[in-house]
Amino acid sequence: MWCIKNLLAHLSLIYFTGSRFIAYFKKLRLDQTPAFDIKSASFPIVQQPGKGTWSANSLPWLSIGYEAKLSPLQILTVYNAVANNGTLMRPYMVSELRQQGRVVDKIQPIILEKKICKPSTINSLQKMMESVISDGTGKNLKSESYAIAGKTGTAQIANGNKGYKPGAYKASFAGYFPANNPKYSIIVVINEPKAGQYYGGRVAGPVFKEISDFIFVHFIL
């Protein structure tokens, strides 16, 4: 009986903690299809306590990016909020629309969430993302001209209800620059790289760096 009571208490704690975790997902709008200039049929999938296939393993898996299906745009929007000191913005493509040279519509920035978390948390996130480049899995992205902040990502690809595809990965890198005064945020996702490497820092990172170098030289210097 003691073991059963402890098991039930443990499962209740997982459920409660999972509910709090999912509440943050919703605050970040990760449970919604982003309102964006380009229409998309993609709809996010996020496991939730009491629904679908939520289990005792769901919370730890969610914490490292599994058991959720999110678009690169959704992920980049959150990284952009970190670069923006905690303000979550609605992404958009253009600032105005013109017809025969005449402005017919102006698109204004829209704030989705003024502060996604405490300033101290944002500061910690910024420092951690900078350390990924200075001391972590993104050391190959260091630049003498400007600082990058970001995170590498390497994920196995699901194979329906049969686990994961053998040897199949998604390599990604998301971040922003210059780290001390952010101007641009970028995400690069490469599906099933074939060149013998699949880690985000080695596959997606160099693509990010090539894009950021071009932008820095042509639009920041």
N, CA and C of each residue as an Amber inpcrd file, in Angstrom:
protein
   663
   0.8320000  -1.2050000   0.0000000   0.0000000   0.0000000   0.0000000
   0.8660000   1.2530000   0.0000000   1.9400000   1.2340000   0.7960000
   2.8450000   2.4060000   0.8400000   3.4060000   2.7060000  -0.5350000
   3.8240000   1.6340000  -1.2580000   4.3960000   1.8150000  -2.5990000
   3.3740000   2.3870000  -3.5590000   2.1290000   1.9180000  -3.4490000
   1.0670000   2.4100000  -4.3390000   0.7950000   3.8870000  -4.0690000
   0.7480000   4.2520000  -2.7800000   0.5120000   5.6550000  -2.4310000
   1.6300000   6.5420000  -2.9730000   2.8690000   6.0960000  -2.8330000
   3.9890000   6.8840000  -3.3290000   3.9760000   6.9770000  -4.8440000
   3.5810000   5.8870000  -5.4970000   3.4950000   5.9010000  -6.9520000
   2.4440000   6.8900000  -7.4150000   1.2790000   6.8670000  -6.7550000
   0.2100000   7.7940000  -7.1150000   0.6280000   9.2420000  -6.8690000
   1.3400000   9.4750000  -5.7630000   1.8200000  10.8270000  -5.4640000
   2.8220000  11.2820000  -6.5160000   3.6820000  10.3490000  -6.9250000
   4.6820000  10.6680000  -7.9500000   4.0140000  11.0000000  -9.2780000
   3.0140000  10.1860000  -9.6480000   2.3050000  10.4270000 -10.9020000
   1.5300000  11.7400000 -10.8460000   0.9660000  12.0740000  -9.6890000
   0.2510000  13.3450000  -9.5220000   1.1950000  14.5200000  -9.6980000
   2.4140000  14.3770000  -9.1470000   3.4150000  15.4350000  -9.2750000
   3.8130000  15.6220000 -10.7380000   3.9900000  14.5040000 -11.4480000
   4.3270000  14.5800000 -12.8790000   3.2190000  15.2870000 -13.6430000
   1.9560000  14.9510000 -13.3080000   0.8070000  15.5650000 -13.9790000
   0.7820000  17.0630000 -13.6980000   0.9600000  17.4360000 -12.4270000
   0.9080000  18.8500000 -12.0540000   2.0570000  19.6220000 -12.7080000
   3.2760000  19.0690000 -12.6320000   4.4290000  19.7320000 -13.2360000
   4.2520000  19.8140000 -14.7480000   3.7230000  18.7390000 -15.3540000
   3.4690000  18.7470000 -16.7900000   2.4790000  19.8240000 -17.1790000
   1.4390000  20.0160000 -16.3620000   0.4430000  21.0530000 -16.6390000
   1.0790000  22.4360000 -16.6110000   1.9740000  22.6700000 -15.6430000
   2.6750000  23.9660000 -15.5630000   3.5760000  24.1480000 -16.7740000
   4.2520000  23.0660000 -17.1800000   5.1410000  23.1180000 -18.3340000
   4.3430000  23.4780000 -19.5880000   3.2040000  22.8330000 -19.7960000
   2.3720000  23.0990000 -20.9680000   1.7920000  24.5150000 -20.9080000
   1.5470000  25.0270000 -19.7130000   1.0540000  26.4080000 -19.5860000
   2.0580000  27.3930000 -20.1780000   3.3690000  27.0980000 -20.0090000
   4.3940000  27.9550000 -20.6090000   4.4130000  27.8030000 -22.1210000
   4.1830000  26.5850000 -22.6240000   4.0570000  26.3720000 -24.0660000
   2.9750000  27.2880000 -24.6310000   1.8470000  27.3440000 -23.9230000
   0.7230000  28.1520000 -24.4020000   1.0300000  29.6410000 -24.3150000
   1.7470000  30.0300000 -23.2640000   2.1300000  31.4450000 -23.1250000
   3.0320000  31.8710000 -24.2840000   3.8530000  30.9330000 -24.7640000
   4.7450000  31.2050000 -25.8830000   4.0560000  30.9990000 -27.2310000
   2.7560000  30.6900000 -27.2100000   1.9430000  30.4620000 -28.4240000
   2.4030000  29.2290000 -29.2080000   3.0700000  28.3040000 -28.5460000
   3.5800000  27.1250000 -29.2440000   2.5010000  26.0850000 -29.5010000
   1.3070000  26.3280000 -28.9690000   0.1900000  25.4130000 -29.2230000
  -0.7070000  25.9270000 -30.3530000  -0.2900000  27.0130000 -31.0010000
  -1.0940000  27.6330000 -32.0480000  -0.3140000  27.7230000 -33.3560000
  -1.0300000  27.6520000 -34.4720000  -0.4080000  27.9230000 -35.7640000
  -0.1210000  29.4150000 -35.8350000   1.1200000  29.8330000 -36.1070000
   1.4350000  31.2590000 -36.1090000   0.6270000  32.0310000 -37.1530000
   0.0840000  33.1790000 -36.7520000  -0.5370000  34.0810000 -37.7120000
   0.6020000  34.7050000 -38.5110000   0.6300000  34.4420000 -39.8000000
   1.7780000  34.8340000 -40.6110000   1.3100000  35.2200000 -42.0010000
   2.1400000  35.9800000 -42.7190000   1.7750000  36.4540000 -44.0520000
   1.5280000  35.2960000 -45.0240000   2.3020000  34.2210000 -44.8750000
   2.1650000  33.0720000 -45.7550000   1.3170000  32.0220000 -45.0490000
   0.2300000  31.5900000 -45.6980000  -0.6380000  30.5940000 -45.0920000
   0.0660000  29.2470000 -45.0420000  -0.1690000  28.5320000 -43.9370000
   0.4520000  27.2330000 -43.7640000  -0.5700000  26.2590000 -43.1920000
  -0.5070000  25.0170000 -43.6800000  -1.4150000  23.9900000 -43.1740000
  -0.8540000  23.3200000 -41.9320000   0.3790000  23.6680000 -41.5990000
   1.0330000  23.0260000 -40.4680000   0.3580000  23.4340000 -39.1560000
   0.0540000  22.4540000 -38.3230000  -0.5500000  22.7250000 -37.0240000
   0.3010000  22.0670000 -35.9510000   0.6540000  22.7990000 -34.9050000
   1.5440000  22.2260000 -33.8840000   0.8820000  21.0830000 -33.1280000
   1.7030000  20.1210000 -32.7380000   1.2400000  19.0170000 -31.9020000
   2.0830000  19.0200000 -30.6270000   1.4360000  19.1450000 -29.4990000
   2.1230000  19.1560000 -28.2040000   1.3730000  18.2320000 -27.2560000
   2.0720000  17.2580000 -26.7000000   1.4490000  16.3570000 -25.7360000
   0.9730000  17.1450000 -24.5180000  -0.1930000  16.7680000 -23.9770000
  -0.7270000  17.4490000 -22.8080000  -1.2230000  16.4320000 -21.7900000
  -1.0480000  16.7220000 -20.4970000  -1.5010000  15.7940000 -19.4560000
  -2.9860000  15.4670000 -19.6070000  -3.2920000  14.1810000 -19.5360000
  -4.6840000  13.7590000 -19.6090000  -5.2120000  13.6090000 -21.0140000
  -4.3640000  13.8980000 -22.0250000  -4.8120000  13.8030000 -23.4050000
  -3.8370000  12.9630000 -24.2150000  -4.3580000  12.3670000 -25.2890000
  -3.5090000  11.6370000 -26.2210000  -2.7130000  10.5370000 -25.5470000
  -1.4200000  10.5440000 -25.7950000  -0.5530000   9.4810000 -25.2620000
   0.3880000  10.0160000 -24.1840000  -0.0850000  10.9860000 -23.4060000
   0.7300000  11.5110000 -22.3030000   1.0650000  10.3960000 -21.3310000
   2.3360000  10.3360000 -20.9370000   2.7810000   9.3050000 -20.0040000
   3.7760000   9.9050000 -19.0200000   4.2870000   9.0630000 -18.1240000
   5.2880000   9.5220000 -17.1580000   6.5740000   9.9540000 -17.8430000
   6.7850000   9.5200000 -19.0750000   7.9970000   9.8970000 -19.8170000
   7.8370000  11.1880000 -20.6130000   6.5990000  11.6930000 -20.7520000
   6.3420000  12.8200000 -21.6510000   7.0520000  14.1020000 -21.2240000
   7.0140000  14.4020000 -19.9160000   7.6270000  15.6480000 -19.4470000
   9.1270000  15.6930000 -19.7060000   9.9090000  14.6680000 -19.3200000
  11.3460000  14.7320000 -19.6490000  11.6220000  14.7490000 -21.1440000
  10.8020000  14.0370000 -21.9240000  11.0070000  14.0550000 -23.3820000
  10.7060000  15.4400000 -23.9500000   9.6250000  16.0670000 -23.4730000
   9.2860000  17.4140000 -23.9470000  10.3880000  18.4140000 -23.6260000
  11.0430000  18.2170000 -22.4840000  12.0700000  19.1720000 -22.0480000
  13.2670000  19.1960000 -22.9890000  13.4500000  18.1360000 -23.7970000
  14.5630000  18.1270000 -24.7500000  14.0690000  18.1160000 -26.2030000
  12.7720000  18.4760000 -26.3850000  12.2940000  18.6990000 -27.7490000
  11.5120000  17.5880000 -28.3990000  11.3290000  16.4590000 -27.7130000
  10.5590000  15.3680000 -28.2880000   9.0930000  15.4510000 -27.8350000
   8.2500000  14.6070000 -28.4220000   6.8180000  14.5570000 -28.1460000
   6.1330000  15.8850000 -28.4600000   6.6910000  16.6450000 -29.3860000
   6.0780000  17.8820000 -29.8530000   6.4410000  18.0710000 -31.3260000
   5.5050000  18.5930000 -32.0780000   5.7460000  18.8890000 -33.4900000
   5.5340000  20.3870000 -33.6930000   6.6340000  21.1030000 -33.9070000
   6.5880000  22.5510000 -34.0500000   7.2750000  22.9550000 -35.3460000
   6.8350000  24.0540000 -35.9170000   7.4670000  24.5390000 -37.1420000
   8.7270000  25.3350000 -36.7950000   9.6820000  25.4120000 -37.7240000
  10.8700000  26.2480000 -37.4790000  10.5020000  27.6910000 -37.1530000
   9.4310000  28.2110000 -37.7710000   9.0200000  29.5840000 -37.5050000
   8.6100000  29.7680000 -36.0460000   7.8900000  28.7910000 -35.4860000
   7.4950000  28.8840000 -34.0790000   8.7170000  28.8980000 -33.1670000
   9.6630000  28.0220000 -33.4470000  10.8730000  27.9510000 -32.6360000
  11.6710000  29.2460000 -32.7410000  11.8010000  29.7640000 -33.9660000
  12.5540000  30.9990000 -34.1680000  11.8930000  32.1760000 -33.4490000
  10.5710000  32.1950000 -33.3980000   9.8550000  33.2770000 -32.7220000
  10.2410000  33.3440000 -31.2400000  10.4500000  32.1860000 -30.6150000
  10.8480000  32.1560000 -29.2110000  12.2970000  32.6220000 -29.0520000
  13.1780000  32.1530000 -29.9340000  14.5710000  32.6200000 -29.8920000
  14.6280000  34.1330000 -30.0880000  13.7870000  34.6260000 -30.9720000
  13.7420000  36.0580000 -31.2280000  13.3030000  36.8160000 -29.9700000
  12.3940000  36.2090000 -29.1920000  11.9530000  36.8400000 -27.9510000
  13.0940000  36.9280000 -26.9430000  13.9370000  35.9060000 -26.9060000
  15.1070000  35.9470000 -26.0190000  16.0420000  37.0770000 -26.4460000
  16.2650000  37.1900000 -27.7490000  17.1080000  38.2790000 -28.2660000
  16.4810000  39.6380000 -27.9760000  15.1440000  39.6620000 -27.9080000
  14.3890000  40.9050000 -27.7210000  14.0990000  41.1680000 -26.2430000
  14.9440000  40.6020000 -25.3720000  14.8330000  40.8030000 -23.9200000
  13.4790000  40.3870000 -23.3550000  12.8860000  39.3460000 -23.9550000
  11.6740000  38.7730000 -23.3830000  10.3750000  39.1570000 -24.0480000
  10.4050000  40.0470000 -25.0340000   9.1720000  40.4490000 -25.7120000
   8.9190000  39.5560000 -26.9150000   7.7800000  38.8760000 -26.9160000
   7.4160000  37.9530000 -27.9910000   6.6490000  38.7160000 -29.0620000
   7.1760000  38.7070000 -30.2830000   6.5800000  39.4490000 -31.3910000
   5.9470000  38.5060000 -32.4150000   4.9050000  38.9890000 -33.0640000
   4.3240000  38.2450000 -34.1810000   5.2260000  38.4100000 -35.4080000
   5.6470000  37.3060000 -36.0340000   6.5260000  37.4300000 -37.2130000
   5.7500000  37.9430000 -38.4340000   6.4140000  38.6990000 -39.2940000
   5.7940000  39.1450000 -40.5420000   6.8670000  39.3160000 -41.6060000
   6.4500000  39.3110000 -42.8730000   7.3880000  39.2950000 -43.9980000
   7.7740000  40.6860000 -44.4880000   6.7960000  41.5690000 -44.6110000
   7.0540000  42.8870000 -45.2000000   6.5000000  43.9840000 -44.3040000
   7.0090000  45.2050000 -44.4570000   6.5520000  46.3190000 -43.6340000
   5.4380000  47.1260000 -44.2840000   5.2960000  47.0040000 -45.6090000
   4.2100000  47.7120000 -46.2880000   3.9060000  47.0770000 -47.6450000
   2.6900000  47.3260000 -48.1290000   2.2640000  46.8430000 -49.4410000
   2.0240000  48.0440000 -50.3480000   2.4790000  47.9430000 -51.5870000
   2.3150000  49.0400000 -52.5340000   1.6010000  48.5660000 -53.7950000
   0.8410000  49.4820000 -54.3710000   0.1680000  49.2280000 -55.6460000
   0.4590000  50.4070000 -56.5740000   1.1770000  50.0960000 -57.6550000
   1.6110000  51.1420000 -58.6010000   2.3660000  52.2640000 -57.8860000
   3.2170000  51.8660000 -56.9830000   4.0550000  52.8210000 -56.2650000
   3.3900000  53.5020000 -55.0920000   2.0930000  53.2620000 -54.8850000
   1.3690000  53.9150000 -53.7970000   1.1890000  52.9310000 -52.6400000
   1.5220000  53.3800000 -51.4220000   1.3770000  52.5350000 -50.2450000
  -0.1060000  52.3300000 -49.9500000  -0.5430000  51.0550000 -49.9400000
  -1.9460000  50.7520000 -49.6710000  -2.1460000  50.1280000 -48.2930000
  -1.0690000  49.6560000 -47.7060000  -1.1980000  49.0760000 -46.3710000
   0.1560000  49.0560000 -45.6820000   0.1630000  49.3900000 -44.4040000
   1.3790000  49.3060000 -43.5970000   1.1850000  48.2280000 -42.5410000
   2.1780000  47.3620000 -42.4040000   2.1170000  46.3010000 -41.4080000
   2.9040000  46.7450000 -40.1870000   2.2130000  46.8720000 -39.0790000
   2.8400000  47.3320000 -37.8470000   3.2660000  46.1300000 -36.9920000
   4.3710000  46.2680000 -36.2730000   4.7720000  45.2000000 -35.3500000
   3.6910000  44.9450000 -34.3060000   3.4550000  43.6690000 -34.0080000
   2.4440000  43.2880000 -33.0200000   3.1060000  42.5030000 -31.8950000
   2.9170000  42.9840000 -30.6660000   3.4520000  42.2940000 -29.4860000
   2.4630000  41.2170000 -29.0510000   2.9260000  39.9830000 -28.9820000
   2.0870000  38.8790000 -28.5190000   2.1610000  38.7080000 -27.0030000
   3.3360000  38.9270000 -26.4530000   3.5430000  38.7850000 -25.0020000
   4.6340000  39.7670000 -24.6000000   4.2970000  40.6970000 -23.6960000
   5.2570000  41.7300000 -23.3090000   6.4960000  41.1330000 -22.6560000
   6.3040000  40.1850000 -21.7590000   7.4190000  39.5290000 -21.0910000
   7.1120000  38.0390000 -20.9570000   7.9210000  37.2100000 -21.5720000
   7.6640000  35.7690000 -21.5080000   8.1600000  35.1570000 -20.1960000
   9.0360000  35.8610000 -19.4880000   9.5440000  35.3680000 -18.2080000
  10.2730000  36.5030000 -17.4980000  10.8520000  36.2040000 -16.3590000
  11.5520000  37.2300000 -15.5820000  12.8090000  37.7070000 -16.3180000
  13.1950000  38.9810000 -16.1460000  14.4270000  39.4840000 -16.7690000
  15.6590000  38.6570000 -16.4010000  15.7120000  38.1630000 -15.1580000
  16.8720000  37.3620000 -14.7480000  16.9380000  36.0570000 -15.5350000
  15.7760000  35.4990000 -15.8690000  15.7400000  34.2680000 -16.6640000
  16.2120000  34.5390000 -18.0820000  15.7590000  35.6410000 -18.6520000
  16.1940000  36.0240000 -20.0050000  17.7010000  36.2350000 -20.0240000
  18.2120000  36.9050000 -18.9970000  19.6500000  37.1520000 -18.9260000
  20.4320000  35.8410000 -18.8690000  19.9120000  34.8690000 -18.1090000
  20.5710000  33.5590000 -18.0260000  20.5310000  32.8440000 -19.3740000
  19.3910000  32.9190000 -20.0530000  19.2640000  32.2890000 -21.3700000
  20.2370000  32.9030000 -22.3680000  20.3470000  34.2090000 -22.3510000
  21.2690000  34.8860000 -23.2690000  22.7110000  34.4540000 -23.0210000
  23.0830000  34.3840000 -21.7560000  24.4530000  33.9690000 -21.4170000
  24.7050000  32.5200000 -21.8230000  23.7090000  31.6520000 -21.5870000
  23.8750000  30.2470000 -21.9640000  24.0190000  30.0880000 -23.4680000
  23.2260000  30.8520000 -24.2300000  23.2950000  30.7470000 -25.6860000
  24.6070000  31.3170000 -26.2290000  25.1450000  32.3040000 -25.5630000
  26.4560000  32.8260000 -25.9610000  27.5500000  31.8060000 -25.6530000
  27.3840000  31.0810000 -24.5300000  28.3970000  30.0920000 -24.1480000
  28.3950000  28.8810000 -25.0760000  27.2720000  28.6360000 -25.7680000
  27.2360000  27.5520000 -26.7590000  28.2770000  27.8110000 -27.8470000
  28.4610000  29.0850000 -28.1750000  29.4280000  29.4560000 -29.2130000
  30.8330000  29.5850000 -28.6380000  30.9380000  30.1170000 -27.4390000
  32.2760000  30.3320000 -26.8620000  32.9010000  29.0440000 -26.3310000
  32.0700000  28.1480000 -25.7710000  32.6340000  26.9690000 -25.1130000
  31.8960000  25.6610000 -25.4110000  30.8350000  25.7140000 -26.1940000
  30.0030000  24.5250000 -26.3590000  30.0190000  23.9120000 -27.7430000
  28.8660000  23.3770000 -28.1380000  28.7730000  22.6200000 -29.3930000
  28.7940000  23.4940000 -30.6430000  28.8070000  24.8160000 -30.4550000
  28.8540000  25.7190000 -31.6110000  30.1580000  26.4890000 -31.7180000
  31.2360000  25.9470000 -31.1310000  32.5260000  26.6570000 -31.1330000
  33.0380000  26.9290000 -32.5420000  32.6510000  26.0960000 -33.4970000
  33.1040000  26.2920000 -34.8730000  32.4400000  27.4920000 -35.5370000
  31.4990000  28.1550000 -34.8530000  30.8140000  29.3210000 -35.4190000
  31.3830000  30.6400000 -34.8940000  32.4230000  30.5630000 -34.0990000
  33.0250000  31.7900000 -33.5650000  33.4760000  32.7130000 -34.6800000
  33.3060000  34.0020000 -34.4410000  33.7470000  35.0110000 -35.3980000
  34.5470000  36.0790000 -34.6750000  35.5740000  36.5680000 -35.3200000
  36.3720000  37.6470000 -34.7320000  35.6780000  38.9940000 -34.8920000
  34.7070000  39.0690000 -35.7850000  34.0630000  40.3430000 -36.0970000
  32.8070000  40.6180000 -35.2800000  32.0780000  39.5680000 -34.9270000
  30.8350000  39.7620000 -34.1780000  30.5170000  38.4780000 -33.4090000
  29.6740000  38.6220000 -32.3890000  29.3320000  37.4720000 -31.5370000
  27.9620000  36.9200000 -31.9060000  27.8590000  35.6020000 -31.8900000
  26.6070000  34.9020000 -32.1610000  26.1360000  34.2470000 -30.8690000
  24.8260000  34.2150000 -30.6650000  24.2250000  33.4630000 -29.5640000
  23.2200000  32.4890000 -30.1640000  23.2180000  31.2550000 -29.6930000
  22.2860000  30.3030000 -30.2720000  22.3900000  28.9320000 -29.6500000
  21.7460000  27.9700000 -30.2990000  21.7330000  26.5980000 -29.7910000
  21.7130000  25.6140000 -30.9470000  22.5670000  24.6120000 -30.8400000
  22.5700000  23.5300000 -31.8150000  21.4530000  22.5480000 -31.4700000
  20.9820000  21.8270000 -32.4830000  19.9400000  20.8320000 -32.2480000
  20.1440000  19.6170000 -33.1320000  20.0260000  18.4350000 -32.5530000
  20.1230000  17.1800000 -33.2990000  18.9990000  16.2820000 -32.8090000
  18.0860000  15.9130000 -33.7010000  16.9330000  15.1250000 -33.2900000
  16.7180000  13.9450000 -34.2140000  16.3380000  12.8130000 -33.6260000
  15.9550000  11.6650000 -34.4310000  14.5970000  11.9320000 -35.0810000
  14.3450000  11.2840000 -36.2170000  13.0970000  11.4770000 -36.9480000
  12.1540000  10.3150000 -36.6500000  10.9350000  10.6540000 -36.2420000
   9.9600000   9.6370000 -35.8780000   9.5420000   8.8130000 -37.0890000
   9.2150000   7.5700000 -36.8330000   8.7640000   6.6530000 -37.8800000
   7.3700000   6.1400000 -37.5100000   6.4110000   7.0840000 -37.4860000
   5.0550000   6.7390000 -37.0950000   5.0180000   6.2020000 -35.6830000
   4.3680000   5.0540000 -35.5100000   4.3070000   4.4320000 -34.1920000
   5.3460000   3.3260000 -34.0370000   6.3730000   3.3850000 -34.8920000
   7.4160000   2.3550000 -34.8780000   8.7480000   2.8890000 -34.3330000
   8.6620000   3.8960000 -33.5010000   9.8960000   4.4580000 -32.9450000
  10.5160000   5.4820000 -33.8760000  11.8020000   5.3320000 -34.1540000
  12.5190000   6.3050000 -34.9770000  13.1720000   5.6260000 -36.1770000
  13.2910000   6.3990000 -37.2660000  13.9370000   5.8760000 -38.4630000
  15.4180000   5.6400000 -38.1700000  15.9350000   4.4800000 -38.4710000
  17.3640000   4.2080000 -38.2220000  18.2580000   5.1700000 -39.0120000
  19.1550000   5.8400000 -38.3030000  20.1200000   6.7190000 -38.9590000
  19.5520000   7.9850000 -39.5560000  18.2920000   8.3290000 -39.2200000
  17.6590000   9.5370000 -39.7820000  17.5850000  10.6310000 -38.7200000
  18.0800000  11.8170000 -39.0710000  18.1400000  12.9260000 -38.1190000
  17.7260000  14.2410000 -38.7670000  17.3460000  15.1980000 -37.9160000
  17.2120000  16.6030000 -38.3050000  18.3090000  17.3680000 -37.5770000
  19.0880000  18.1200000 -38.3430000  20.1330000  18.9570000 -37.7550000
  19.6640000  20.4050000 -37.7950000  19.8430000  21.1260000 -36.7020000
  19.3610000  22.5100000 -36.6800000  20.2950000  23.4190000 -35.9000000
  20.1850000  24.6890000 -36.2190000  20.8380000  25.7220000 -35.4120000
  19.9350000  26.9460000 -35.4450000  19.6110000  27.4640000 -34.2610000
  18.8030000  28.6740000 -34.1360000  19.5520000  29.6670000 -33.2640000
  19.5090000  30.9350000 -33.6470000  20.2130000  31.9320000 -32.8530000
  20.0300000  33.3350000 -33.3850000  20.8130000  34.2540000 -32.8220000
  20.7070000  35.6570000 -33.2180000  22.0840000  36.3100000 -33.1480000
  22.1940000  37.4810000 -33.7450000  23.4640000  38.2010000 -33.7790000
  23.2130000  39.6740000 -34.1230000  24.1670000  40.5700000 -33.8310000
  25.2830000  40.4030000 -32.8830000  24.7290000  40.1620000 -31.4750000
  25.3630000  39.2830000 -30.7370000  24.8260000  38.8560000 -29.4450000
  24.6590000  40.0100000 -28.4590000  25.5520000  41.0070000 -28.5060000
  25.4920000  42.1180000 -27.5580000  24.4840000  43.1920000 -27.9670000
  24.0220000  43.1490000 -29.2200000  23.0320000  44.1180000 -29.7140000
  22.2810000  43.4690000 -30.8720000  21.3880000  42.5230000 -30.5760000
  20.7850000  41.6970000 -31.6240000  20.0200000  42.4800000 -32.6860000
  20.2730000  42.1140000 -33.9340000  19.5820000  42.7170000 -35.0800000
  18.8450000  41.6700000 -35.9070000  19.3800000  40.4650000 -35.9380000
  18.8100000  39.4100000 -36.7820000  18.7530000  38.0950000 -36.0130000
  17.6840000  37.3460000 -36.2430000  17.5930000  35.9740000 -35.7210000
  17.3290000  35.0360000 -36.8980000  17.9330000  33.8610000 -36.8540000
  17.8720000  32.9090000 -37.9660000  17.7230000  31.4950000 -37.4120000
  16.9930000  30.6590000 -38.1420000  16.9850000  29.2320000 -37.8430000
  17.2830000  28.4730000 -39.1250000  18.1250000  27.4690000 -39.0200000
  18.4700000  26.6010000 -40.1410000  18.1400000  25.1680000 -39.7380000
  17.3340000  24.4980000 -40.5390000  16.9790000  23.1010000 -40.2760000
  17.3080000  22.2800000 -41.5210000  18.0850000  21.2400000 -41.3520000
  18.4520000  20.3630000 -42.4640000  17.9180000  18.9650000 -42.1600000
  17.0680000  18.4860000 -43.0570000  16.4140000  17.2060000 -42.8670000
  17.2390000  16.0630000 -43.4570000  17.5520000  15.0950000 -42.6380000
  18.2840000  13.8940000 -43.0410000  19.5560000  14.1990000 -43.8500000
  20.5160000  14.8890000 -43.2330000  21.7880000  15.1450000 -43.9290000
  22.4690000  13.8380000 -44.3160000  23.1370000  13.8430000 -45.4850000
  23.6950000  12.6050000 -46.0390000  25.2230000  12.5830000 -46.1020000
  25.8760000  13.6230000 -45.6610000  27.3280000  13.7340000 -45.8470000
  28.1370000  13.0420000 -44.7560000  27.5090000  12.1710000 -43.9820000
  28.2420000  11.4430000 -42.9530000  28.1770000  12.0950000 -41.5860000
  27.7510000  13.3590000 -41.5060000  27.5930000  14.0400000 -40.2230000
  26.1480000  14.4810000 -40.0880000  25.6600000  14.5260000 -38.8670000
  24.2660000  14.9300000 -38.6690000  24.0730000  15.8480000 -37.4600000
  25.1310000  16.1680000 -36.7300000  24.9940000  17.0500000 -35.5780000
  24.7090000  18.4880000 -36.0190000  23.8150000  19.1600000 -35.2600000
  23.4140000  20.5090000 -35.6220000  24.5660000  21.4790000 -35.7670000
  25.5330000  21.4030000 -34.8430000  26.6610000  22.3290000 -34.8880000
  27.5420000  22.1450000 -36.1050000  27.5810000  20.9240000 -36.6300000
  28.4590000  20.6170000 -37.7630000  27.7650000  20.7140000 -39.1100000
  26.4390000  20.5750000 -39.1130000  25.7090000  20.5560000 -40.3830000
  24.9270000  21.8530000 -40.6060000  24.0440000  22.2060000 -39.6510000
  23.2260000  23.4080000 -39.7970000  23.9860000  24.6670000 -39.3920000
  24.8900000  24.5440000 -38.4040000  25.6480000  25.7060000 -37.9270000
  26.4200000  26.4370000 -39.0040000  27.2040000  25.7330000 -39.8410000
  27.9540000  26.4230000 -40.8920000  27.0610000  27.1650000 -41.8870000
  25.8490000  26.6480000 -42.1340000  24.9150000  27.3540000 -43.0230000
  24.4640000  28.6490000 -42.3610000  24.1500000  28.5700000 -41.0720000
  23.8040000  29.7780000 -40.3100000  24.9330000  30.7950000 -40.4110000
  26.1550000  30.3380000 -40.1960000  27.3150000  31.2350000 -40.1940000
  27.5240000  31.8910000 -41.5570000  27.3050000  31.1440000 -42.6280000
  27.4590000  31.7200000 -43.9660000  26.4330000  32.8230000 -44.2030000
  25.2010000  32.5900000 -43.7510000  24.1530000  33.6050000 -43.8920000
  24.4500000  34.8110000 -43.0110000  24.8210000  34.5600000 -41.7530000
  25.0710000  35.6740000 -40.8260000  26.2850000  36.4920000 -41.2570000
  27.3190000  35.8540000 -41.8010000  28.4850000  36.5900000 -42.3070000
  28.0760000  37.5440000 -43.4230000  27.2470000  37.0390000 -44.3400000
  26.7910000  37.8650000 -45.4640000  25.9990000  39.0740000 -44.9580000
  25.0710000  38.8210000 -44.0210000  24.2560000  39.9060000 -43.4840000
  25.1110000  40.9150000 -42.7370000  26.0560000  40.4180000 -41.9510000
  26.9080000  41.3180000 -41.1710000  27.7190000  42.2440000 -42.0890000
  28.2910000  41.6880000 -43.1340000  29.1320000  42.4760000 -44.0490000
  28.2930000  43.4870000 -44.8400000  27.1170000  43.0930000 -45.2710000
  26.3290000  43.9360000 -46.1740000  25.3260000  44.8590000 -45.4680000
  24.9140000  44.5210000 -44.2430000  23.8470000  45.3090000 -43.6250000
  24.1650000  45.8370000 -42.2260000  25.2570000  45.3710000 -41.5950000
  25.5660000  45.8400000 -40.2430000  26.8390000  46.6780000 -40.2130000
  27.8720000  46.2340000 -40.9210000  29.1310000  46.9950000 -40.9080000
  28.9490000  48.4210000 -41.3970000
